[in-house]
Tab-separated table of C-alpha atoms in Angstrom:
chain	number	residue	atom	x	y	z
A	182	MET	CA	-4.441	-136.676	-3.911
A	183	THR	CA	-7.321	-138.898	-5.014
A	184	ILE	CA	-8.395	-141.674	-2.663
A	185	ALA	CA	-9.094	-145.010	-4.370
A	186	VAL	CA	-10.902	-147.999	-2.858
A	187	GLY	CA	-11.473	-151.225	-4.763
A	188	GLY	CA	-10.823	-149.585	-8.112
A	189	TRP	CA	-13.108	-146.611	-7.322
A	190	ASN	CA	-11.946	-143.134	-6.427
A	191	VAL	CA	-13.769	-140.106	-5.074
A	192	ASP	CA	-14.003	-138.469	-8.494
A	193	SER	CA	-15.559	-141.519	-10.146
A	194	VAL	CA	-18.042	-141.977	-7.278
A	195	ASN	CA	-18.969	-138.308	-7.522
A	196	SER	CA	-19.437	-138.682	-11.291
A	197	VAL	CA	-21.803	-141.643	-10.870
A	198	LEU	CA	-23.765	-139.899	-8.127
A	199	GLY	CA	-23.888	-136.786	-10.299
A	200	ASP	CA	-25.567	-138.801	-13.054
A	201	VAL	CA	-28.070	-140.169	-10.514
A	202	SER	CA	-28.785	-136.638	-9.278
A	203	ASN	CA	-29.231	-135.276	-12.811
A	204	GLY	CA	-31.627	-138.074	-13.686
A	205	LEU	CA	-33.591	-137.630	-10.464
A	206	TYR	CA	-34.068	-133.908	-10.955
A	207	THR	CA	-34.388	-133.762	-14.722
A	208	TYR	CA	-36.858	-136.566	-15.272
A	209	VAL	CA	-38.514	-137.414	-11.940
A	210	LEU	CA	-38.711	-134.308	-9.764
A	211	VAL	CA	-39.459	-131.841	-12.536
A	212	ALA	CA	-42.463	-133.953	-13.561
A	213	LEU	CA	-43.652	-134.460	-9.969
A	214	LEU	CA	-43.255	-130.843	-8.894
A	215	VAL	CA	-44.804	-129.368	-12.026
A	216	GLY	CA	-47.596	-131.948	-11.895
A	217	ALA	CA	-48.327	-131.104	-8.253
A	218	GLY	CA	-48.280	-127.403	-9.078
A	219	LEU	CA	-50.791	-127.831	-11.895
A	220	TYR	CA	-53.024	-130.017	-9.695
A	221	PHE	CA	-53.092	-127.506	-6.852
A	222	THR	CA	-53.569	-124.624	-9.288
A	223	VAL	CA	-56.763	-126.297	-10.493
A	224	ARG	CA	-57.917	-127.245	-6.984
A	225	THR	CA	-57.384	-123.699	-5.644
A	226	ARG	CA	-59.101	-122.238	-8.746
A	227	GLY	CA	-56.016	-120.345	-9.879
A	228	LEU	CA	-55.169	-118.876	-6.487
A	229	GLN	CA	-51.983	-117.282	-7.919
A	230	GLY	CA	-53.959	-114.835	-10.027
A	231	ARG	CA	-57.278	-114.814	-8.218
A	232	LEU	CA	-55.789	-113.858	-4.826
A	233	PHE	CA	-52.587	-112.112	-5.908
A	234	ALA	CA	-53.801	-108.699	-4.734
A	235	ARG	CA	-54.750	-110.297	-1.403
A	236	MET	CA	-51.209	-111.716	-1.095
A	237	VAL	CA	-49.742	-108.229	-1.472
A	238	SER	CA	-52.275	-106.840	1.007
A	239	VAL	CA	-51.507	-109.527	3.582
A	240	ILE	CA	-47.729	-109.054	3.339
A	241	ALA	CA	-48.164	-105.282	3.682
A	242	ARG	CA	-49.866	-105.820	7.052
A	243	SER	CA	-47.747	-108.765	8.195
A	244	ARG	CA	-45.276	-107.061	10.527
A	245	GLY	CA	-47.661	-106.835	13.484
A	246	GLU	CA	-49.720	-109.239	15.568
A	247	SER	CA	-46.766	-111.424	16.545
A	248	HIS	CA	-47.913	-111.402	20.204
A	249	GLY	CA	-44.319	-111.831	21.385
A	250	GLY	CA	-43.580	-114.592	18.868
A	251	ILE	CA	-42.376	-114.423	15.268
A	252	SER	CA	-44.387	-112.210	12.939
A	253	SER	CA	-45.761	-113.301	9.601
A	254	PHE	CA	-43.314	-110.958	7.857
A	255	GLN	CA	-40.338	-112.340	9.787
A	256	ALA	CA	-41.259	-115.891	8.760
A	257	PHE	CA	-41.595	-114.667	5.156
A	258	ALA	CA	-38.167	-113.019	5.403
A	259	ILE	CA	-36.570	-116.231	6.715
A	260	GLY	CA	-38.004	-118.078	3.711
A	261	ILE	CA	-36.742	-115.405	1.304
A	262	SER	CA	-33.317	-115.516	2.985
A	263	SER	CA	-32.998	-119.203	2.200
A	264	ARG	CA	-34.611	-119.065	-1.255
A	265	VAL	CA	-32.692	-116.052	-2.533
A	266	GLY	CA	-29.114	-117.293	-2.563
A	267	THR	CA	-26.250	-117.581	-5.004
A	268	GLY	CA	-28.445	-119.803	-7.184
A	269	ASN	CA	-30.397	-116.693	-8.163
A	270	ILE	CA	-27.185	-115.254	-9.606
A	271	ALA	CA	-25.022	-118.211	-10.651
A	272	GLY	CA	-27.867	-120.688	-11.219
A	273	VAL	CA	-29.809	-118.478	-13.620
A	274	ALA	CA	-26.616	-117.735	-15.552
A	275	ILE	CA	-26.014	-121.488	-15.888
A	276	ALA	CA	-29.605	-122.023	-17.070
A	277	LEU	CA	-29.065	-119.357	-19.736
A	278	ALA	CA	-25.848	-121.036	-20.860
A	279	LEU	CA	-27.340	-124.538	-21.094
A	280	GLY	CA	-30.920	-123.789	-22.107
A	281	GLY	CA	-30.591	-120.451	-23.875
A	282	PRO	CA	-32.886	-117.450	-23.285
A	283	GLY	CA	-35.941	-119.704	-23.655
A	284	ALA	CA	-35.115	-121.285	-20.291
A	285	ILE	CA	-36.271	-118.063	-18.616
A	286	PHE	CA	-39.812	-118.456	-19.971
A	287	TRP	CA	-40.117	-121.953	-18.524
A	288	MET	CA	-38.587	-120.761	-15.266
A	289	TRP	CA	-41.453	-118.253	-15.066
A	290	MET	CA	-44.083	-120.880	-15.852
A	291	VAL	CA	-42.782	-123.273	-13.216
A	292	ALA	CA	-42.759	-120.475	-10.623
A	293	LEU	CA	-46.334	-119.473	-11.395
A	294	VAL	CA	-47.709	-123.009	-10.935
A	295	GLY	CA	-45.362	-123.514	-7.968
A	296	MET	CA	-47.066	-120.663	-6.129
A	297	ALA	CA	-50.054	-122.965	-5.599
A	298	THR	CA	-47.855	-125.750	-4.199
A	299	ALA	CA	-46.105	-123.291	-1.883
A	300	PHE	CA	-49.493	-122.129	-0.625
A	301	ILE	CA	-50.614	-125.682	0.199
A	302	GLU	CA	-47.464	-126.736	2.067
A	303	ALA	CA	-47.211	-123.483	4.041
A	304	THR	CA	-50.892	-123.627	5.018
A	305	LEU	CA	-50.477	-127.242	6.176
A	306	ALA	CA	-47.399	-126.229	8.188
A	307	GLN	CA	-49.519	-123.649	10.013
A	308	MET	CA	-52.442	-126.047	10.550
A	309	TYR	CA	-50.295	-128.746	12.154
A	310	LYS	CA	-47.840	-126.525	14.062
A	311	VAL	CA	-47.133	-126.940	17.791
A	312	ARG	CA	-46.240	-124.519	20.565
A	313	TRP	CA	-42.586	-124.448	21.607
A	314	HIS	CA	-40.952	-123.587	24.939
A	315	ASP	CA	-39.134	-120.512	23.554
A	316	GLY	CA	-42.365	-118.637	22.898
A	317	THR	CA	-42.562	-119.504	19.195
A	318	PHE	CA	-44.126	-122.267	17.112
A	319	ARG	CA	-42.626	-125.265	15.344
A	320	GLY	CA	-44.016	-127.017	12.298
A	321	GLY	CA	-43.334	-128.128	8.750
A	322	PRO	CA	-43.408	-131.353	6.744
A	323	ALA	CA	-42.028	-133.546	9.544
A	324	PHE	CA	-44.806	-132.296	11.827
A	325	TYR	CA	-47.674	-132.624	9.347
A	326	ILE	CA	-46.452	-136.058	8.303
A	327	GLN	CA	-46.598	-137.218	11.932
A	328	ARG	CA	-49.683	-135.307	13.076
A	329	GLY	CA	-51.646	-135.474	9.828
A	330	LEU	CA	-50.667	-138.873	8.433
A	331	GLY	CA	-49.849	-140.571	11.735
A	332	SER	CA	-46.314	-141.539	10.723
A	333	ARG	CA	-43.580	-140.538	13.138
A	334	ARG	CA	-41.137	-142.701	11.169
A	335	TRP	CA	-41.561	-140.868	7.834
A	336	GLY	CA	-41.536	-137.556	9.659
A	337	ALA	CA	-38.163	-138.521	11.117
A	338	VAL	CA	-36.879	-139.595	7.678
A	339	PHE	CA	-37.789	-136.195	6.290
A	340	ALA	CA	-36.220	-134.396	9.274
A	341	VAL	CA	-32.909	-136.272	8.998
A	342	LEU	CA	-32.668	-135.601	5.254
A	343	LEU	CA	-33.395	-131.903	5.743
A	344	ILE	CA	-30.887	-131.496	8.593
A	345	PHE	CA	-28.119	-133.024	6.474
A	346	VAL	CA	-28.994	-130.957	3.399
A	347	PHE	CA	-29.797	-127.558	4.896
A	348	GLY	CA	-27.956	-127.787	8.210
A	349	PHE	CA	-24.600	-128.894	6.826
A	350	ALA	CA	-24.121	-129.438	3.099
A	351	PHE	CA	-25.810	-126.287	1.789
A	352	GLU	CA	-24.178	-124.190	4.528
A	353	MET	CA	-20.835	-125.398	3.191
A	354	VAL	CA	-21.865	-124.614	-0.398
A	355	GLN	CA	-22.826	-121.026	0.422
A	356	ALA	CA	-19.662	-120.470	2.480
A	357	ASN	CA	-17.526	-121.879	-0.337
A	358	THR	CA	-19.230	-119.582	-2.857
A	359	ILE	CA	-18.464	-116.556	-0.688
A	360	ALA	CA	-14.817	-117.559	-0.236
A	361	ALA	CA	-14.352	-118.332	-3.950
A	362	THR	CA	-15.945	-115.023	-5.008
A	363	LEU	CA	-13.803	-112.959	-2.642
A	364	ASP	CA	-10.674	-114.861	-3.676
A	365	SER	CA	-11.159	-114.706	-7.454
A	366	GLY	CA	-12.484	-111.149	-7.564
A	367	HIS	CA	-10.501	-109.422	-4.846
A	368	GLY	CA	-7.655	-111.745	-3.808
A	369	VAL	CA	-9.010	-112.363	-0.312
A	370	PRO	CA	-7.431	-115.573	1.128
A	371	ALA	CA	-9.871	-118.355	1.966
A	372	TRP	CA	-8.848	-118.392	5.635
A	373	VAL	CA	-9.785	-114.707	5.976
A	374	SER	CA	-13.211	-115.405	4.479
A	375	ALA	CA	-13.599	-118.384	6.819
A	376	VAL	CA	-12.828	-116.325	9.936
A	377	LEU	CA	-15.126	-113.506	8.778
A	378	LEU	CA	-18.007	-115.905	8.144
A	379	VAL	CA	-17.622	-117.596	11.528
A	380	LEU	CA	-17.587	-114.206	13.293
A	381	LEU	CA	-20.765	-113.181	11.459
A	382	THR	CA	-22.597	-116.511	11.650
A	383	ALA	CA	-21.986	-117.667	15.220
A	384	PRO	CA	-23.622	-114.728	17.087
A	385	VAL	CA	-26.789	-114.990	14.982
A	386	VAL	CA	-27.286	-118.766	14.983
A	387	PHE	CA	-26.491	-119.056	18.698
A	388	GLY	CA	-29.266	-116.520	19.255
A	389	GLY	CA	-31.677	-119.080	17.787
A	390	ILE	CA	-34.596	-118.647	15.419
A	391	ARG	CA	-35.668	-115.351	17.012
A	392	ALA	CA	-32.259	-113.802	16.246
A	393	VAL	CA	-32.364	-115.093	12.674
A	394	ALA	CA	-35.858	-113.636	12.277
A	395	ARG	CA	-34.682	-110.189	13.419
A	396	VAL	CA	-31.712	-110.186	11.017
A	397	ALA	CA	-33.685	-111.646	8.109
A	398	GLU	CA	-36.475	-109.097	8.560
A	399	LEU	CA	-33.996	-106.344	7.630
A	400	LEU	CA	-31.549	-108.159	5.367
A	401	ALA	CA	-33.807	-110.169	3.043
A	402	PRO	CA	-36.077	-107.425	1.666
A	403	LEU	CA	-33.170	-104.964	1.420
A	404	MET	CA	-30.917	-107.278	-0.602
A	405	ALA	CA	-33.719	-108.281	-2.964
A	406	LEU	CA	-34.732	-104.642	-3.475
A	407	VAL	CA	-31.186	-103.463	-4.203
A	408	TYR	CA	-30.592	-106.269	-6.691
A	409	VAL	CA	-33.860	-105.629	-8.529
A	410	LEU	CA	-33.059	-101.885	-8.649
A	411	VAL	CA	-29.686	-102.672	-10.254
A	412	ALA	CA	-31.519	-104.725	-12.891
A	413	LEU	CA	-34.073	-101.942	-13.447
A	414	ALA	CA	-31.261	-99.432	-13.966
A	415	ILE	CA	-29.743	-101.729	-16.597
A	416	ILE	CA	-33.132	-102.172	-18.290
A	417	VAL	CA	-33.668	-98.384	-18.429
A	418	LEU	CA	-30.202	-97.879	-19.938
A	419	ASN	CA	-30.927	-100.535	-22.576
A	420	LEU	CA	-34.602	-99.917	-23.306
A	421	GLY	CA	-34.018	-100.089	-27.047
A	422	ALA	CA	-32.734	-103.654	-26.766
A	423	LEU	CA	-35.548	-104.837	-24.484
A	424	PRO	CA	-37.961	-105.941	-27.262
A	425	ASP	CA	-35.218	-108.038	-28.856
A	426	VAL	CA	-34.423	-109.690	-25.511
A	427	VAL	CA	-38.088	-110.530	-24.865
A	428	GLY	CA	-38.283	-111.911	-28.407
A	429	MET	CA	-35.243	-114.117	-27.747
A	430	ILE	CA	-36.906	-115.507	-24.617
A	431	VAL	CA	-40.172	-116.330	-26.411
A	432	ARG	CA	-38.540	-117.762	-29.543
A	433	GLY	CA	-36.150	-119.849	-27.483
A	434	ALA	CA	-38.950	-121.132	-25.247
A	435	PHE	CA	-40.698	-122.788	-28.185
A	436	GLY	CA	-37.658	-123.705	-30.265
A	437	LEU	CA	-38.561	-121.196	-32.983
A	438	ASP	CA	-34.995	-119.981	-33.524
A	439	GLU	CA	-31.943	-122.273	-33.411
A	440	ALA	CA	-29.740	-119.206	-33.091
A	441	VAL	CA	-30.909	-118.696	-29.500
A	442	ALA	CA	-30.457	-122.303	-28.344
A	443	GLY	CA	-28.167	-123.015	-25.400
A	444	THR	CA	-25.140	-125.287	-25.342
A	445	GLY	CA	-27.388	-128.100	-24.063
A	446	GLY	CA	-29.575	-128.110	-27.177
A	447	GLY	CA	-32.851	-126.568	-28.366
A	448	LEU	CA	-36.414	-126.758	-27.089
A	449	LEU	CA	-35.940	-129.669	-24.647
A	450	ALA	CA	-32.869	-128.039	-23.099
A	451	ALA	CA	-34.787	-124.781	-22.660
A	452	VAL	CA	-37.713	-126.521	-20.953
A	453	LEU	CA	-35.642	-128.751	-18.664
A	454	ASN	CA	-33.082	-126.125	-17.627
A	455	GLY	CA	-35.711	-123.463	-17.076
A	456	ALA	CA	-37.935	-125.788	-15.076
A	457	ARG	CA	-35.038	-127.115	-13.039
A	458	ARG	CA	-33.713	-123.635	-12.219
A	459	GLY	CA	-37.182	-122.445	-11.231
A	460	LEU	CA	-37.699	-125.411	-8.922
A	461	PHE	CA	-34.223	-125.187	-7.394
A	462	SER	CA	-34.592	-121.504	-6.690
A	463	ASN	CA	-38.126	-121.079	-5.370
A	464	GLU	CA	-38.181	-124.448	-3.507
A	465	ALA	CA	-41.958	-124.797	-3.991
A	466	GLY	CA	-42.901	-128.349	-3.044
A	467	MET	CA	-39.442	-129.180	-1.700
A	468	GLY	CA	-40.615	-129.023	1.917
A	469	SER	CA	-38.050	-126.461	3.081
A	470	ALA	CA	-39.912	-123.129	3.293
A	471	PRO	CA	-42.859	-124.555	5.320
A	472	ASN	CA	-40.478	-124.920	8.262
A	473	ALA	CA	-40.210	-121.134	8.385
A	474	ALA	CA	-43.894	-120.594	7.588
A	475	ALA	CA	-44.969	-122.579	10.651
A	476	THR	CA	-43.075	-120.311	13.073
A	477	ALA	CA	-45.334	-117.305	12.365
A	478	THR	CA	-48.059	-116.124	14.728
A	479	VAL	CA	-51.174	-115.498	12.608
A	480	ARG	CA	-54.962	-115.503	12.960
A	481	HIS	CA	-55.483	-117.948	10.097
A	482	PRO	CA	-53.207	-120.550	8.414
A	483	VAL	CA	-54.138	-119.247	4.954
A	484	GLN	CA	-52.586	-115.869	5.770
A	485	GLN	CA	-49.135	-117.472	5.887
A	486	GLY	CA	-49.948	-119.684	2.925
A	487	LEU	CA	-50.588	-116.557	0.845
A	488	VAL	CA	-47.441	-114.883	2.164
A	489	GLN	CA	-45.237	-117.871	1.321
A	490	SER	CA	-46.844	-118.170	-2.100
A	491	LEU	CA	-45.832	-114.576	-2.772
A	492	GLY	CA	-42.305	-115.559	-1.737
A	493	VAL	CA	-42.094	-117.788	-4.826
A	494	PHE	CA	-43.090	-114.816	-6.971
A	495	VAL	CA	-40.450	-112.575	-5.370
A	496	ASP	CA	-37.714	-115.199	-5.699
A	497	THR	CA	-38.260	-116.206	-9.307
A	498	ILE	CA	-40.347	-113.615	-11.128
A	499	LEU	CA	-38.435	-110.701	-9.572
A	500	VAL	CA	-34.948	-111.769	-8.440
A	501	CYS	CA	-34.184	-114.548	-10.952
A	502	SER	CA	-35.622	-112.406	-13.760
A	503	ALA	CA	-33.326	-109.589	-12.642
A	504	THR	CA	-30.322	-111.844	-13.281
A	505	ALA	CA	-31.712	-112.933	-16.643
A	506	PHE	CA	-32.188	-109.371	-17.917
A	507	ILE	CA	-28.798	-108.260	-16.569
A	508	VAL	CA	-27.128	-111.009	-18.636
A	509	LEU	CA	-29.279	-110.810	-21.767
A	510	LEU	CA	-29.048	-107.014	-22.060
A	511	ALA	CA	-25.246	-107.093	-21.866
A	512	GLY	CA	-25.077	-108.066	-25.545
A	513	PRO	CA	-23.160	-110.730	-27.504
A	514	SER	CA	-19.774	-109.613	-26.219
A	515	VAL	CA	-20.771	-111.007	-22.795
A	516	TYR	CA	-23.495	-113.579	-23.515
A	517	SER	CA	-24.009	-115.441	-26.774
A	518	PRO	CA	-26.509	-118.366	-26.908
A	519	GLY	CA	-24.808	-121.635	-27.769
A	520	GLU	CA	-21.335	-120.269	-27.028
A	521	THR	CA	-21.376	-119.052	-23.424
A	522	THR	CA	-20.566	-121.976	-21.119
A	523	GLU	CA	-21.947	-122.897	-17.720
A	524	ALA	CA	-18.480	-122.656	-16.149
A	525	GLN	CA	-18.795	-118.864	-15.961
A	526	GLY	CA	-21.605	-118.989	-13.355
A	527	ALA	CA	-21.792	-115.950	-11.087
A	528	ALA	CA	-18.873	-114.330	-12.934
A	529	LEU	CA	-21.125	-114.051	-16.006
A	530	THR	CA	-23.649	-111.958	-14.068
A	531	GLN	CA	-20.926	-109.716	-12.653
A	532	THR	CA	-19.353	-109.224	-16.095
A	533	ALA	CA	-22.768	-108.468	-17.609
A	534	ALA	CA	-23.543	-105.849	-14.956
A	535	ALA	CA	-20.157	-104.223	-15.507
A	536	ALA	CA	-20.747	-104.128	-19.278
A	537	SER	CA	-23.882	-102.023	-18.739
A	538	LEU	CA	-22.966	-99.912	-15.705
A	539	GLY	CA	-19.156	-99.886	-15.692
A	540	ASP	CA	-16.438	-101.673	-13.719
A	541	TRP	CA	-17.368	-99.828	-10.544
A	542	VAL	CA	-20.354	-102.167	-10.131
A	543	ILE	CA	-18.166	-105.267	-9.638
A	544	LEU	CA	-17.547	-104.488	-5.961
A	545	PRO	CA	-21.251	-103.858	-5.159
A	546	MET	CA	-22.117	-107.068	-7.023
A	547	THR	CA	-19.570	-108.952	-4.908
A	548	VAL	CA	-21.198	-107.522	-1.781
A	549	LEU	CA	-24.616	-108.632	-3.046
A	550	ILE	CA	-23.345	-112.172	-3.703
A	551	PHE	CA	-21.911	-112.189	-0.177
A	552	VAL	CA	-25.213	-111.025	1.341
A	553	PHE	CA	-27.272	-113.467	-0.749
A	554	ALA	CA	-25.103	-116.388	0.372
A	555	PHE	CA	-24.897	-115.279	4.014
A	556	SER	CA	-28.661	-114.835	4.245
A	557	SER	CA	-29.083	-118.365	2.878
A	558	ILE	CA	-26.801	-119.665	5.624
A	559	LEU	CA	-29.130	-118.122	8.223
A	560	GLY	CA	-32.346	-119.279	6.550
A	561	ASN	CA	-31.020	-122.814	6.082
A	562	PHE	CA	-30.072	-122.974	9.753
A	563	THR	CA	-33.653	-122.139	10.738
A	564	TYR	CA	-34.996	-125.035	8.671
A	565	ALA	CA	-32.503	-127.394	10.305
A	566	GLU	CA	-33.264	-126.253	13.865
A	567	VAL	CA	-37.005	-126.776	13.388
A	568	ASN	CA	-36.315	-130.374	12.379
A	569	VAL	CA	-33.861	-131.000	15.203
A	570	ASP	CA	-36.653	-129.856	17.523
A	571	PHE	CA	-38.959	-132.376	15.839
A	572	LEU	CA	-36.537	-135.218	16.541
A	573	THR	CA	-35.841	-134.304	20.165
A	574	SER	CA	-36.941	-131.716	22.724
A	575	ARG	CA	-33.710	-131.950	24.723
A	576	ARG	CA	-32.347	-128.473	25.435
A	577	TRP	CA	-28.769	-129.308	24.370
A	578	ALA	CA	-29.739	-130.418	20.853
A	579	PRO	CA	-30.172	-126.923	19.312
A	580	TYR	CA	-26.801	-125.866	20.723
A	581	ALA	CA	-25.148	-128.912	19.186
A	582	LEU	CA	-26.693	-128.011	15.830
A	583	ARG	CA	-25.574	-124.372	16.107
A	584	THR	CA	-22.009	-125.506	16.811
A	585	LEU	CA	-22.005	-127.907	13.862
A	586	VAL	CA	-23.503	-125.281	11.519
A	587	THR	CA	-20.721	-122.871	12.473
A	588	LEU	CA	-18.126	-125.594	11.810
A	589	ALA	CA	-19.774	-126.391	8.460
A	590	VAL	CA	-19.407	-122.729	7.451
A	591	LEU	CA	-15.746	-122.825	8.481
A	592	VAL	CA	-14.979	-126.027	6.554
A	593	GLY	CA	-17.003	-124.953	3.527
A	594	ALA	CA	-15.053	-121.720	3.200
A	595	LEU	CA	-11.744	-123.606	3.259
A	596	ALA	CA	-12.495	-126.662	1.103
A	597	GLU	CA	-14.656	-127.709	-1.849
A	598	LEU	CA	-16.227	-131.056	-0.978
A	599	ALA	CA	-17.936	-131.920	-4.246
A	600	LEU	CA	-18.948	-135.444	-3.169
A	601	VAL	CA	-20.764	-134.144	-0.070
A	602	TRP	CA	-22.659	-131.641	-2.191
A	603	THR	CA	-23.676	-134.233	-4.766
A	604	VAL	CA	-24.993	-136.535	-2.035
A	605	ALA	CA	-26.873	-133.538	-0.597
A	606	ASP	CA	-28.548	-132.914	-3.966
A	607	ILE	CA	-29.809	-136.499	-4.011
A	608	ALA	CA	-30.933	-136.242	-0.385
A	609	MET	CA	-32.893	-133.069	-1.168
A	610	GLY	CA	-34.561	-134.841	-4.086
A	611	LEU	CA	-35.667	-137.672	-1.799
A	612	MET	CA	-36.816	-135.121	0.766
A	613	ALA	CA	-38.955	-133.428	-1.877
A	614	ILE	CA	-40.568	-136.725	-2.901
A	615	VAL	CA	-41.526	-137.459	0.725
A	616	ASN	CA	-43.022	-133.974	1.061
A	617	LEU	CA	-44.922	-134.159	-2.240
A	618	VAL	CA	-46.565	-137.423	-1.259
A	619	ALA	CA	-47.555	-135.885	2.078
A	620	ILE	CA	-49.082	-132.690	0.675
A	621	LEU	CA	-50.981	-134.599	-2.006
A	622	LEU	CA	-52.489	-136.779	0.725
A	623	LEU	CA	-53.200	-133.842	3.050
A	624	GLY	CA	-54.047	-131.217	0.446
A	625	ARG	CA	-57.802	-131.403	1.129
A	626	TRP	CA	-57.173	-129.993	4.615
A	627	ALA	CA	-55.462	-126.908	3.169
A	628	LEU	CA	-58.243	-126.537	0.609
A	629	GLY	CA	-60.781	-126.645	3.448
A	630	ALA	CA	-58.826	-123.932	5.258
A	631	LEU	CA	-58.896	-121.840	2.066
A	632	ARG	CA	-62.691	-122.128	1.898
A	633	ASP	CA	-62.863	-121.117	5.561
A	634	TYR	CA	-60.676	-118.072	4.883
A	635	GLU	CA	-62.677	-116.944	1.865
A	636	GLN	CA	-65.946	-116.920	3.809
A	637	PHE	CA	-64.626	-113.858	5.672
A	638	ARG	CA	-64.220	-111.804	2.497
A	639	GLY	CA	-65.453	-108.259	2.954
A	640	ARG	CA	-65.474	-108.446	6.759
A	641	GLU	CA	-62.965	-108.816	9.595
A	642	LEU	CA	-60.985	-112.042	9.440
A	643	GLY	CA	-61.954	-114.461	12.179
A	644	VAL	CA	-59.489	-116.789	13.876
A	645	PHE	CA	-59.283	-120.194	12.222
A	646	LEU	CA	-61.099	-123.025	13.996
A	647	GLY	CA	-59.555	-126.464	13.664
A	648	ARG	CA	-62.230	-128.405	15.535
A	649	GLY	CA	-65.879	-128.738	14.699
A	650	ASN	CA	-65.300	-126.887	11.430
A	651	PRO	CA	-67.646	-128.265	8.734
A	652	LEU	CA	-65.285	-127.086	5.982
A	653	LEU	CA	-62.536	-129.449	7.143
A	654	PRO	CA	-62.377	-133.243	6.636
A	655	GLY	CA	-62.205	-133.668	10.424
A	656	ASP	CA	-60.685	-132.193	13.591
A	657	LEU	CA	-57.081	-131.007	13.748
A	658	PRO	CA	-54.946	-132.473	16.547
A	659	GLY	CA	-53.507	-130.318	19.329
A	660	ASP	CA	-54.609	-127.176	21.130
A	661	VAL	CA	-53.490	-124.420	18.749
A	662	TRP	CA	-56.573	-123.769	16.595
A	663	VAL	CA	-59.354	-124.177	19.158
A	664	SER	CA	-60.985	-120.717	19.372
A	665	ARG	CA	-62.658	-118.386	16.869
A	666	THR	CA	-61.935	-115.334	19.014
A	667	GLU	CA	-58.315	-115.550	20.195
A	668	THR	CA	-55.185	-115.638	18.006
A	669	PRO	CA	-53.067	-118.677	18.992
A	670	ARG	CA	-49.953	-117.720	20.955
A	671	ALA	CA	-46.912	-119.752	21.870
A	672	GLU	CA	-46.330	-118.976	25.512
A	673	ARG	CA	-42.715	-118.914	26.683
A	674	THR	CA	-41.862	-121.486	29.354
A	675	PRO	CA	-38.844	-121.425	31.683
C-alpha cells in the first residue's frame, strides 16, 4: 500500500529526495571533499607518501599504552569497522556497473588525497578531546566545533545529524542488507535474521564503547585480511588476465576506450562514480571517523591522525580494490562494461568470486558480507554514542541510545524503509559540509601539531603540549594536553 497526501505519495517523495541527494553528492560534496583533500595534501607536504612508513610503524606499535582506556589500535579498529561495510562489496560493484573499470582509478585517487583530510580531522579530534567518566575520552567534530570555534549550536547540529544517520538509519541499512543476503542466498526468513542480529548486537552495544573496542580489535582486522586474501587468491589464479584488467582501468579512467565505459556513460561517469564510491567508503572529511579517533589514549594527537589516515588506505586501496579485482577478473560472462547493471550489487561480487574459485565460496562470501555489515553496526553505534555524550552527560542517555539502536537493527532486518535511508543520505551530506567548514577553519592547529610531532624525529616522542607551544596558533582549552612528560589519561569516576 502506498500512502498519498495532497497528491504526493511516499514513492514520489523518495524520488524527489533521491534527486536532491544525487545532486548534493555528485556535484557539491565531491568537489568540496576532493578540494579539501588536495588543499591538505599541499599543506601537509604530501603526508600520505612522505610519512606512509611512519603510519605503518605507528599502527604496528599501537596496541599498548592505553593506560586503562582505549588503545590507539582499538580506536583504529572501530573506525575500520564502520568504514568497511557492505559498501565495500556492493558499492564498488555498483561503481563498476555505472562508471566502468575506470571508476576504480578515480576511487584510488580520491582515497589518496582523502588520507590528508582524514589526518587533519582525526588530529583535531585528539587535540580537542575531553575526559569522560567511564575512563575513556570523548571528542570529534561536535567537540572541536564547540571548543575550537566557540559554537555549541553548530556542534549540536552536527551531533543531531550524526546520531540520526549513524545511530539509526545506517544501522537499519546494514541490518536489512544482512537479512536480504541471507534470504536471497540461503532462504533464511527475515524474522530469523532479525532475532539473530538482536542477540548479537544487544550484548555488545549495552557494554558501551569499551565492549565495541574489544570486539572490533579482533573482528575488523580479521575480516579485512580474509577478504583481501580471497582477492589475492583470485589474482594469482588469473595472473595472465591481470595486465588486461589494469589496462581496462587506465583506459576507462581517461575515456580512451568506449568499450570499457559503464552504463552511466564514459569519462564523466567514471570520474563521478569512482570519486563518489571512494568518498562514501573511506568517509574522509565526513566527520564520522574522528569520533572514534578521539577515544584513543596516545602521547601525541598526530599519532592517531596517522593511524586514521592509514585507515583510509586500508578501506579503499586494499578492501575496495579487492572487490574490484574479484569482479574484473571474473571475465565477460560475469561482468561486461556497459551491460552489467547496478541492480546486481553484492550478488555481482559473490558471482564473480564463485566464477574464479567455485560455488563453494558463496557461503564464505555470505559470511563475510554478514561480518562486514555487523561490524559497521558496532562502529556506527560508537559514533552515535560519542555525540549523545556531547549533547548530554546524563547517565540514562547512553542506555536510551543503546535500546534504540537495537530496535533499529530489528526494524531494519524486517523492513526496507527507502525514504528513511534517502533522508539519511541527505543528512550525512549536510553533516559533511559542517565538518569540512570546521576543519578548514581549524586546520592550522592540526598543522601546528604536525610540526610539533616532526621535531621529535630520530628521538623518543615527547608528550604533546597544548599550552605555551610556539608551534600552535594559541593555547588549547581544557586540561588534557598540559604536560610534556605524562601521557594524558581519562580517569574513571564512580
